[in-house]
Coordinates of N, CA and C in Angstrom, one line a residue:
M1 N -10.4 13.6 28.2 CA -9.7 13.5 26.9 C -10.8 13.4 25.8
T2 N -10.6 14.1 24.8 CA -11.5 14.1 23.6 C -10.9 13.1 22.6
I3 N -11.8 12.2 22.1 CA -11.4 11.2 21.1 C -11.7 11.8 19.8
R4 N -10.7 12.0 18.9 CA -10.9 12.6 17.6 C -11.1 11.4 16.6
V5 N -12.1 11.6 15.7 CA -12.5 10.5 14.8 C -12.6 11.0 13.4
V6 N -12.1 10.2 12.5 CA -12.4 10.4 11.1 C -13.4 9.3 10.6
L7 N -14.4 9.7 9.9 CA -15.5 8.8 9.4 C -15.2 8.5 7.9
A8 N -15.1 7.2 7.6 CA -14.8 6.8 6.2 C -15.9 5.9 5.8
D9 N -16.8 6.3 4.9 CA -17.9 5.5 4.4 C -18.4 6.1 3.1
D10 N -18.7 5.3 2.1 CA -19.1 5.9 0.8 C -20.5 6.4 0.9
Q11 N -21.3 6.1 1.9 CA -22.7 6.5 2.0 C -22.8 7.8 2.9
A12 N -23.1 8.9 2.3 CA -23.2 10.1 3.0 C -24.1 10.1 4.2
L13 N -25.2 9.3 4.0 CA -26.2 9.2 5.1 C -25.7 8.5 6.3
V14 N -24.8 7.5 6.1 CA -24.2 6.8 7.2 C -23.3 7.7 7.9
R15 N -22.5 8.4 7.1 CA -21.5 9.4 7.8 C -22.3 10.4 8.6
A16 N -23.4 10.9 8.0 CA -24.2 11.9 8.7 C -24.7 11.4 10.0
G17 N -25.2 10.2 10.0 CA -25.7 9.5 11.2 C -24.6 9.4 12.3
F18 N -23.4 9.0 11.9 CA -22.3 8.8 12.8 C -21.9 10.2 13.4
R19 N -21.9 11.2 12.5 CA -21.5 12.5 12.9 C -22.5 13.1 13.9
L20 N -23.7 12.9 13.7 CA -24.8 13.4 14.6 C -24.6 12.7 15.9
L21 N -24.4 11.4 15.9 CA -24.2 10.7 17.2 C -23.0 11.3 18.0
L22 N -21.9 11.4 17.3 CA -20.6 11.9 18.0 C -20.7 13.3 18.4
D23 N -21.4 14.2 17.5 CA -21.4 15.6 17.9 C -22.3 15.8 19.1
T24 N -23.2 14.9 19.4 CA -24.1 15.1 20.6 C -23.6 14.4 21.8
E25 N -22.4 13.8 21.7 CA -21.8 13.0 22.8 C -20.6 13.7 23.3
D26 N -20.5 13.9 24.6 CA -19.3 14.5 25.2 C -18.1 13.6 25.0
G27 N -16.9 14.2 24.8 CA -15.7 13.4 24.7 C -15.4 13.0 23.3
F28 N -16.1 13.4 22.3 CA -15.8 13.0 20.9 C -15.8 14.2 20.0
E29 N -15.0 14.1 19.0 CA -14.9 15.2 18.0 C -14.7 14.5 16.6
V30 N -15.5 14.9 15.6 CA -15.3 14.4 14.3 C -14.3 15.3 13.6
A31 N -13.1 14.7 13.3 CA -12.0 15.5 12.7 C -12.1 15.6 11.2
G32 N -12.8 14.7 10.6 CA -12.9 14.7 9.1 C -13.8 13.6 8.6
E33 N -14.1 13.6 7.3 CA -14.9 12.6 6.7 C -14.3 12.2 5.4
A34 N -14.6 11.0 4.9 CA -14.0 10.5 3.7 C -15.0 9.5 3.0
S35 N -15.1 9.6 1.7 CA -16.1 8.8 1.0 C -15.4 7.6 0.3
D36 N -14.1 7.5 0.4 CA -13.4 6.3 -0.1 C -12.1 6.1 0.6
G37 N -11.4 5.0 0.3 CA -10.1 4.8 1.0 C -9.0 5.8 0.8
E38 N -8.9 6.3 -0.4 CA -7.9 7.3 -0.7 C -8.1 8.5 0.2
Q39 N -9.3 9.0 0.3 CA -9.6 10.1 1.1 C -9.4 9.8 2.6
A40 N -9.7 8.6 3.0 CA -9.5 8.2 4.4 C -8.0 8.3 4.8
V41 N -7.2 7.8 3.9 CA -5.7 7.9 4.2 C -5.3 9.4 4.3
A42 N -5.8 10.2 3.3 CA -5.4 11.6 3.3 C -5.9 12.3 4.6
Q43 N -7.1 12.0 5.0 CA -7.7 12.6 6.2 C -6.9 12.2 7.5
A44 N -6.5 10.9 7.5 CA -5.7 10.4 8.6 C -4.4 11.2 8.7
V45 N -3.7 11.4 7.5 CA -2.5 12.1 7.5 C -2.6 13.6 7.9
E46 N -3.7 14.2 7.4 CA -3.9 15.6 7.7 C -4.3 15.9 9.1
H47 N -5.2 15.0 9.7 CA -5.8 15.3 11.0 C -5.2 14.5 12.1
R48 N -4.5 13.4 11.8 CA -3.9 12.5 12.9 C -5.0 12.2 14.0
P49 N -6.1 11.7 13.6 CA -7.1 11.4 14.6 C -6.7 10.2 15.5
D50 N -7.5 10.0 16.5 CA -7.2 8.8 17.4 C -7.7 7.6 16.7
I51 N -8.9 7.7 16.0 CA -9.5 6.5 15.3 C -10.0 6.9 14.0
V52 N -9.8 6.0 13.0 CA -10.6 6.1 11.7 C -11.6 5.0 11.7
V53 N -12.9 5.4 11.6 CA -14.0 4.4 11.5 C -14.1 4.1 10.0
M54 N -13.8 2.9 9.7 CA -13.5 2.5 8.3 C -14.5 1.5 7.8
D55 N -15.3 1.9 6.7 CA -16.1 1.0 6.0 C -15.2 0.1 5.1
I56 N -15.4 -1.2 5.0 CA -14.6 -2.0 4.1 C -14.9 -1.8 2.7
R57 N -16.2 -1.9 2.3 CA -16.6 -1.9 0.9 C -16.9 -0.5 0.4
M58 N -15.8 0.1 -0.2 CA -16.0 1.4 -0.8 C -15.4 1.4 -2.2
P59 N -15.9 2.2 -3.1 CA -15.4 2.2 -4.5 C -13.9 2.7 -4.5
G60 N -13.2 2.4 -5.6 CA -11.8 2.8 -5.8 C -11.0 2.1 -4.7
T61 N -10.2 2.9 -4.0 CA -9.4 2.3 -2.9 C -10.4 1.9 -1.8
D62 N -10.5 0.6 -1.5 CA -11.4 0.1 -0.5 C -10.8 0.3 0.9
G63 N -11.7 0.0 1.9 CA -11.2 0.1 3.3 C -10.1 -0.8 3.7
L64 N -10.0 -1.9 3.1 CA -8.9 -2.8 3.4 C -7.5 -2.2 3.0
E65 N -7.4 -1.7 1.8 CA -6.2 -1.1 1.4 C -5.9 0.1 2.2
A66 N -6.9 0.9 2.5 CA -6.7 2.1 3.3 C -6.2 1.8 4.7
T67 N -6.8 0.7 5.2 CA -6.3 0.2 6.5 C -4.8 -0.1 6.5
R68 N -4.4 -0.9 5.5 CA -3.0 -1.2 5.3 C -2.1 0.0 5.3
R69 N -2.6 1.0 4.5 CA -1.7 2.2 4.3 C -1.6 3.0 5.6
I70 N -2.7 3.1 6.3 CA -2.7 3.8 7.6 C -1.9 3.1 8.7
T71 N -2.1 1.8 8.8 CA -1.4 1.1 9.9 C 0.1 0.9 9.6
S72 N 0.5 1.1 8.3 CA 1.9 0.9 8.0 C 2.6 2.3 7.8
H73 N 1.8 3.4 7.9 CA 2.4 4.7 7.6 C 3.3 5.1 8.8
P74 N 4.5 5.5 8.5 CA 5.5 5.8 9.6 C 5.1 6.9 10.5
D75 N 4.2 7.8 10.0 CA 3.8 9.0 10.8 C 2.4 8.8 11.5
L76 N 1.8 7.6 11.3 CA 0.5 7.4 11.8 C 0.4 6.3 12.9
G77 N 1.5 6.1 13.6 CA 1.6 5.0 14.6 C 0.5 5.1 15.7
G78 N 0.0 6.4 16.0 CA -1.0 6.5 17.0 C -2.4 6.5 16.5
V79 N -2.6 6.3 15.2 CA -3.9 6.3 14.6 C -4.4 4.8 14.6
K80 N -5.6 4.6 15.2 CA -6.2 3.2 15.2 C -7.3 3.2 14.2
V81 N -7.6 2.0 13.7 CA -8.7 1.8 12.7 C -9.7 0.9 13.3
L82 N -10.9 1.3 13.3 CA -12.1 0.5 13.7 C -12.9 0.2 12.4
V83 N -13.0 -1.1 12.0 CA -13.6 -1.5 10.8 C -15.1 -1.7 11.0
L84 N -15.9 -1.2 10.1 CA -17.4 -1.4 10.1 C -17.7 -2.3 8.9
T85 N -18.6 -3.3 9.1 CA -19.0 -4.2 8.1 C -20.5 -4.5 8.2
T86 N -21.1 -4.8 7.1 CA -22.5 -5.2 7.1 C -22.6 -6.7 7.5
F87 N -21.6 -7.5 7.4 CA -21.6 -8.9 7.5 C -20.8 -9.3 8.8
D88 N -21.4 -10.3 9.5 CA -20.6 -10.8 10.7 C -19.6 -11.8 10.4
V89 N -19.7 -12.4 9.1 CA -18.6 -13.3 8.7 C -18.2 -12.8 7.3
D90 N -17.1 -12.1 7.3 CA -16.6 -11.4 6.1 C -15.0 -11.6 6.1
E91 N -14.5 -12.3 5.1 CA -13.1 -12.5 5.1 C -12.3 -11.2 5.0
Y92 N -12.9 -10.2 4.5 CA -12.2 -8.9 4.4 C -11.9 -8.3 5.9
V93 N -12.9 -8.7 6.8 CA -12.7 -8.2 8.2 C -11.4 -8.9 8.7
Y94 N -11.2 -10.1 8.5 CA -10.0 -10.8 8.9 C -8.8 -10.2 8.3
E95 N -8.8 -9.9 7.1 CA -7.7 -9.3 6.4 C -7.4 -7.9 7.0
A96 N -8.5 -7.2 7.3 CA -8.3 -5.8 7.9 C -7.6 -6.0 9.3
L97 N -8.0 -6.9 10.1 CA -7.4 -7.2 11.4 C -6.0 -7.6 11.2
R98 N -5.7 -8.4 10.2 CA -4.3 -8.8 10.0 C -3.5 -7.6 9.5
A99 N -4.1 -6.7 8.8 CA -3.4 -5.5 8.4 C -3.1 -4.5 9.5
G100 N -3.7 -4.7 10.6 CA -3.5 -3.8 11.7 C -4.7 -3.1 12.3
A101 N -5.9 -3.4 11.8 CA -7.1 -2.7 12.4 C -7.2 -3.2 13.8
S102 N -7.8 -2.3 14.6 CA -7.9 -2.6 16.1 C -9.1 -3.4 16.4
G103 N -10.0 -3.6 15.5 CA -11.2 -4.4 15.7 C -12.3 -4.1 14.7
F104 N -13.4 -4.6 14.9 CA -14.5 -4.3 14.0 C -15.9 -4.4 14.7
L105 N -16.8 -3.8 14.1 CA -18.2 -3.8 14.5 C -19.1 -4.0 13.3
L106 N -20.3 -4.5 13.6 CA -21.3 -4.6 12.5 C -22.0 -3.2 12.4
K107 N -22.5 -2.9 11.2 CA -23.1 -1.6 11.0 C -24.5 -1.4 11.7
D108 N -25.1 -2.6 12.1 CA -26.3 -2.5 12.9 C -26.1 -2.4 14.4
T109 N -24.9 -2.1 14.8 CA -24.6 -2.0 16.2 C -25.3 -0.8 16.8
E110 N -25.8 -1.0 18.0 CA -26.6 0.1 18.7 C -25.6 1.2 19.0
P111 N -26.1 2.5 18.9 CA -25.3 3.7 19.1 C -24.4 3.6 20.4
V112 N -25.0 3.1 21.5 CA -24.3 3.1 22.8 C -23.1 2.1 22.6
E113 N -23.3 1.0 21.8 CA -22.2 0.1 21.7 C -21.1 0.7 20.8
L114 N -21.5 1.5 19.8 CA -20.4 2.1 19.0 C -19.6 3.1 19.8
L115 N -20.3 3.9 20.7 CA -19.5 4.8 21.5 C -18.6 4.0 22.5
H116 N -19.1 3.0 23.0 CA -18.2 2.1 23.9 C -17.1 1.6 23.1
A117 N -17.3 1.1 21.9 CA -16.3 0.5 21.1 C -15.2 1.6 20.8
L118 N -15.6 2.8 20.5 CA -14.6 3.8 20.2 C -13.8 4.1 21.4
R119 N -14.4 4.1 22.6 CA -13.6 4.4 23.8 C -12.6 3.2 24.1
V120 N -13.1 2.0 23.8 CA -12.2 0.8 24.0 C -11.0 0.9 23.1
V121 N -11.3 1.2 21.8 CA -10.2 1.3 20.8 C -9.2 2.4 21.2
A122 N -9.8 3.5 21.6 CA -8.9 4.7 21.9 C -8.0 4.3 23.1
A123 N -8.5 3.5 24.0 CA -7.7 3.1 25.2 C -6.7 2.0 24.8
G124 N -7.0 1.3 23.7 CA -6.1 0.2 23.3 C -6.2 -1.0 24.3
E125 N -7.3 -1.1 25.0 CA -7.4 -2.1 26.1 C -7.8 -3.5 25.7
A126 N -8.8 -3.6 24.8 CA -9.3 -5.0 24.5 C -9.8 -5.2 23.1
L127 N -9.8 -6.4 22.7 CA -10.3 -6.8 21.4 C -11.8 -6.5 21.3
L128 N -12.3 -5.9 20.3 CA -13.7 -5.6 20.2 C -14.6 -6.8 19.8
A129 N -15.8 -6.8 20.2 CA -16.8 -7.9 19.9 C -16.1 -9.2 19.9
P130 N -15.6 -9.6 21.1 CA -14.8 -10.9 21.2 C -15.4 -12.1 20.7
T131 N -16.7 -12.3 20.9 CA -17.3 -13.6 20.4 C -17.4 -13.6 18.9
V132 N -17.8 -12.5 18.3 CA -17.9 -12.5 16.8 C -16.5 -12.6 16.2
T133 N -15.6 -11.7 16.7 CA -14.2 -11.7 16.2 C -13.5 -13.0 16.4
R134 N -13.7 -13.6 17.5 CA -13.0 -14.9 17.8 C -13.5 -16.0 16.8
R135 N -14.8 -16.0 16.6 CA -15.4 -17.0 15.7 C -14.9 -16.8 14.3
L136 N -14.9 -15.5 13.9 CA -14.4 -15.2 12.5 C -12.9 -15.7 12.3
I137 N -12.1 -15.3 13.3 CA -10.7 -15.6 13.2 C -10.5 -17.1 13.2
A138 N -11.2 -17.8 14.1 CA -11.1 -19.3 14.2 C -11.4 -20.0 12.9
E139 N -12.5 -19.5 12.2 CA -12.9 -20.1 11.0 C -11.9 -19.9 9.8
I140 N -11.4 -18.7 9.8 CA -10.6 -18.3 8.6 C -9.1 -18.7 8.9
V141 N -8.6 -18.3 10.0 CA -7.2 -18.6 10.3 C -6.9 -20.1 10.4
G142 N -7.9 -20.8 10.7 CA -7.7 -22.3 10.9 C -7.5 -23.0 9.6
R143 N -7.7 -22.3 8.4 CA -7.5 -22.9 7.1 C -6.0 -22.8 6.8
P144 N -5.4 -23.9 6.4 CA -3.9 -24.0 6.2 C -3.4 -22.9 5.3
E145 N -4.2 -22.5 4.3 CA -3.6 -21.5 3.3 C -3.5 -20.1 4.0
H146 N -4.0 -19.9 5.2 CA -3.9 -18.6 5.8 C -2.7 -18.6 6.8
R147 N -2.0 -19.7 7.0 CA -0.9 -19.6 8.0 C 0.3 -19.2 7.3
R148 N 0.5 -17.8 7.2 CA 1.6 -17.2 6.4 C 2.6 -16.5 7.3
I149 N 2.5 -16.6 8.6 CA 3.4 -15.9 9.5 C 4.7 -16.6 9.6
D150 N 5.8 -15.8 9.7 CA 7.1 -16.3 10.0 C 7.1 -16.7 11.5
T151 N 7.2 -18.0 11.8 CA 7.0 -18.4 13.2 C 8.3 -18.4 14.0
S152 N 9.4 -17.9 13.5 CA 10.6 -18.0 14.2 C 10.6 -17.3 15.5
A153 N 9.8 -16.2 15.6 CA 9.7 -15.5 16.9 C 8.9 -16.2 18.0
V154 N 8.1 -17.2 17.5 CA 7.3 -18.0 18.5 C 8.2 -18.7 19.5
R155 N 9.4 -19.1 19.2 CA 10.3 -19.8 20.1 C 10.7 -18.9 21.3
E156 N 10.6 -17.6 21.1 CA 10.9 -16.7 22.2 C 9.8 -16.5 23.2
V157 N 8.6 -17.0 22.9 CA 7.5 -16.8 23.8 C 7.5 -17.9 24.9
T158 N 7.5 -17.5 26.2 CA 7.6 -18.4 27.3 C 6.3 -19.1 27.5
E159 N 6.3 -20.2 28.3 CA 5.1 -20.9 28.6 C 4.1 -20.0 29.3
R160 N 4.5 -19.2 30.2 CA 3.6 -18.3 30.9 C 3.0 -17.3 29.9
E161 N 3.8 -16.8 29.0 CA 3.3 -15.9 28.0 C 2.3 -16.6 27.0
R162 N 2.5 -17.8 26.8 CA 1.5 -18.6 26.0 C 0.2 -18.7 26.7
E163 N 0.3 -18.9 28.0 CA -0.9 -18.9 28.8 C -1.7 -17.6 28.7
V164 N -0.9 -16.5 28.9 CA -1.5 -15.2 28.8 C -2.1 -14.9 27.4
L165 N -1.4 -15.3 26.4 CA -1.8 -15.1 25.0 C -3.1 -15.8 24.7
A166 N -3.3 -17.0 25.3 CA -4.5 -17.8 25.1 C -5.7 -17.0 25.7
L167 N -5.5 -16.3 26.8 CA -6.5 -15.6 27.5 C -6.8 -14.3 26.7
V168 N -5.8 -13.7 26.1 CA -6.0 -12.5 25.3 C -6.9 -12.9 24.1
A169 N -6.5 -14.1 23.5 CA -7.3 -14.6 22.3 C -8.7 -14.9 22.7
G170 N -9.0 -15.1 23.9 CA -10.3 -15.4 24.4 C -11.1 -14.1 24.7
G171 N -10.5 -13.0 24.4 CA -11.2 -11.7 24.6 C -11.1 -11.1 25.9
L172 N -10.2 -11.6 26.8 CA -10.1 -11.1 28.2 C -9.3 -9.8 28.2
S173 N -9.7 -9.0 29.1 CA -9.0 -7.7 29.3 C -7.8 -8.0 30.3
N174 N -6.9 -7.0 30.5 CA -5.8 -7.2 31.4 C -6.3 -7.5 32.8
D175 N -7.4 -6.8 33.2 CA -7.9 -7.1 34.6 C -8.4 -8.5 34.7
E176 N -9.1 -9.0 33.7 CA -9.6 -10.3 33.7 C -8.5 -11.4 33.7
I177 N -7.5 -11.1 32.9 CA -6.3 -12.0 32.9 C -5.7 -12.1 34.2
A178 N -5.5 -10.9 34.9 CA -4.9 -10.9 36.2 C -5.7 -11.7 37.2
A179 N -7.0 -11.5 37.2 CA -7.9 -12.3 38.1 C -7.8 -13.8 37.8
H180 N -7.8 -14.2 36.5 CA -7.7 -15.6 36.2 C -6.4 -16.2 36.6
L181 N -5.3 -15.5 36.5 CA -4.0 -16.1 36.8 C -3.5 -15.7 38.2
V182 N -4.3 -14.9 38.9 CA -4.0 -14.5 40.3 C -2.7 -13.7 40.3
I183 N -2.6 -12.7 39.4 CA -1.4 -11.9 39.3 C -2.0 -10.4 39.3
S184 N -1.1 -9.4 39.4 CA -1.5 -8.1 39.3 C -1.8 -7.6 37.9
T185 N -2.7 -6.6 37.8 CA -3.0 -6.1 36.5 C -1.7 -5.6 35.8
A186 N -0.8 -5.0 36.5 CA 0.4 -4.4 36.0 C 1.2 -5.6 35.4
T187 N 1.3 -6.7 36.1 CA 2.0 -7.9 35.6 C 1.4 -8.4 34.3
A188 N 0.1 -8.5 34.3 CA -0.6 -9.0 33.1 C -0.3 -8.0 31.9
R189 N -0.4 -6.7 32.2 CA -0.1 -5.8 31.1 C 1.3 -5.9 30.6
T190 N 2.3 -6.2 31.5 CA 3.7 -6.4 31.1 C 3.8 -7.6 30.2
H191 N 3.1 -8.7 30.6 CA 3.2 -9.9 29.8 C 2.7 -9.7 28.4
V192 N 1.5 -9.0 28.3 CA 0.9 -8.7 27.0 C 1.8 -7.8 26.2
S193 N 2.4 -6.8 26.8 CA 3.3 -5.9 26.1 C 4.5 -6.7 25.5
R194 N 5.1 -7.6 26.3 CA 6.3 -8.3 25.9 C 5.9 -9.3 24.8
I195 N 4.8 -9.9 24.8 CA 4.3 -10.8 23.8 C 4.2 -10.0 22.5
M196 N 3.5 -8.9 22.6 CA 3.3 -8.0 21.4 C 4.7 -7.7 20.7
T197 N 5.6 -7.3 21.6 CA 7.0 -7.0 21.0 C 7.6 -8.2 20.4
K198 N 7.6 -9.3 21.0 CA 8.2 -10.5 20.5 C 7.6 -11.0 19.1
I199 N 6.2 -10.9 19.0 CA 5.6 -11.4 17.8 C 5.5 -10.3 16.8
G200 N 5.6 -9.0 17.2 CA 5.6 -7.9 16.2 C 4.1 -7.5 16.0
A201 N 3.3 -7.5 17.0 CA 1.9 -7.1 16.8 C 1.7 -5.6 17.1
R202 N 0.9 -5.0 16.4 CA 0.6 -3.5 16.5 C -0.3 -3.3 17.8
D203 N -1.3 -4.2 18.0 CA -2.1 -4.0 19.2 C -2.8 -5.4 19.5
R204 N -3.7 -5.4 20.4 CA -4.3 -6.7 20.8 C -5.0 -7.4 19.8
A205 N -5.7 -6.7 18.9 CA -6.4 -7.3 17.8 C -5.5 -8.1 16.9
Q206 N -4.4 -7.4 16.5 CA -3.5 -8.0 15.6 C -2.7 -9.2 16.4
L207 N -2.5 -9.0 17.6 CA -1.9 -10.0 18.5 C -2.7 -11.3 18.4
V208 N -4.0 -11.2 18.4 CA -4.8 -12.4 18.4 C -4.7 -13.1 17.0
V209 N -4.7 -12.3 15.9 CA -4.6 -12.8 14.6 C -3.3 -13.6 14.5
L210 N -2.2 -13.0 14.9 CA -0.9 -13.6 14.8 C -0.8 -14.8 15.7
A211 N -1.5 -14.8 16.8 CA -1.5 -15.9 17.7 C -2.1 -17.2 17.0
Y212 N -3.2 -17.0 16.3 CA -3.8 -18.1 15.6 C -2.9 -18.5 14.4
E213 N -2.3 -17.5 13.7 CA -1.5 -17.9 12.5 C -0.3 -18.6 12.9
S214 N 0.3 -18.3 14.0 CA 1.5 -18.9 14.4 C 1.3 -20.3 15.0
G215 N 0.0 -20.6 15.4 CA -0.2 -21.9 16.0 C -0.1 -21.8 17.5
L216 N 0.2 -20.6 18.1 CA 0.3 -20.5 19.5 C -1.0 -20.7 20.2
V217 N -2.1 -20.3 19.5 CA -3.5 -20.5 19.9 C -4.2 -21.3 18.8
T218 N -4.8 -22.4 19.2 CA -5.5 -23.3 18.3 C -7.0 -23.0 18.2
P219 N -7.6 -22.6 17.1 CA -9.0 -22.4 17.0 C -9.8 -23.6 17.4
R220 N -10.9 -23.3 18.1 CA -11.8 -24.4 18.6 C -12.9 -24.6 17.6
R221 N -12.8 -25.6 16.8 CA -13.8 -25.8 15.8 C -15.2 -26.2 16.4
G222 N -16.2 -25.6 15.8 CA -17.6 -25.9 16.2 C -18.0 -25.1 17.5
S223 N -17.2 -24.2 18.0 CA -17.5 -23.4 19.1 C -18.3 -22.2 18.7
S224 N -19.3 -21.8 19.4 CA -20.0 -20.6 19.1 C -19.3 -19.4 19.6
S225 N -18.2 -19.5 20.3 CA -17.5 -18.4 20.9 C -16.0 -18.5 20.4

């Protein structure tokens, strides 16, 4: 399967570097490029890529607003957003995840890690960069002013599902959850799917955000992970 990607970054040199990397790697195709958020949305609508690699800080319509538009667009349900940022602690990253981005990476990520991240996002299997992402979410979502979710759906989550959700929030894949709970991978996948439906999460990244916001998972203060 070829993973089709749209590159959104206001720096032409950055886009050129990403394009060169993807053009020389089997299994990837650059479907389009954008220099700002407005173009990113337009490219997503035109090309329906698997992933939009989105820089947050762009002039005009920024990556955060573009992410919101893409993830809420009725015709772009299959398009995922991978956010790139220069900073490992950036509140905009949290907002992008909350808006429906499937994860984020730092711009200084090694090429092999970026390729792996794109494959992971395309598969929809796991939250990216779990240690950094988890720390970011724990620090920001733990603040009272960010608990804005309607928690009425939380009552429908069973104790077993809470247990599974805590493991998802810890960055575990379905296989790892299955091994931890001594259940089949198919059962773990079913649990995760049901939780996402109950809470209204687009994917695993947003599921973790909503888990923290709802209080189903409590951030561990002072933890490096």
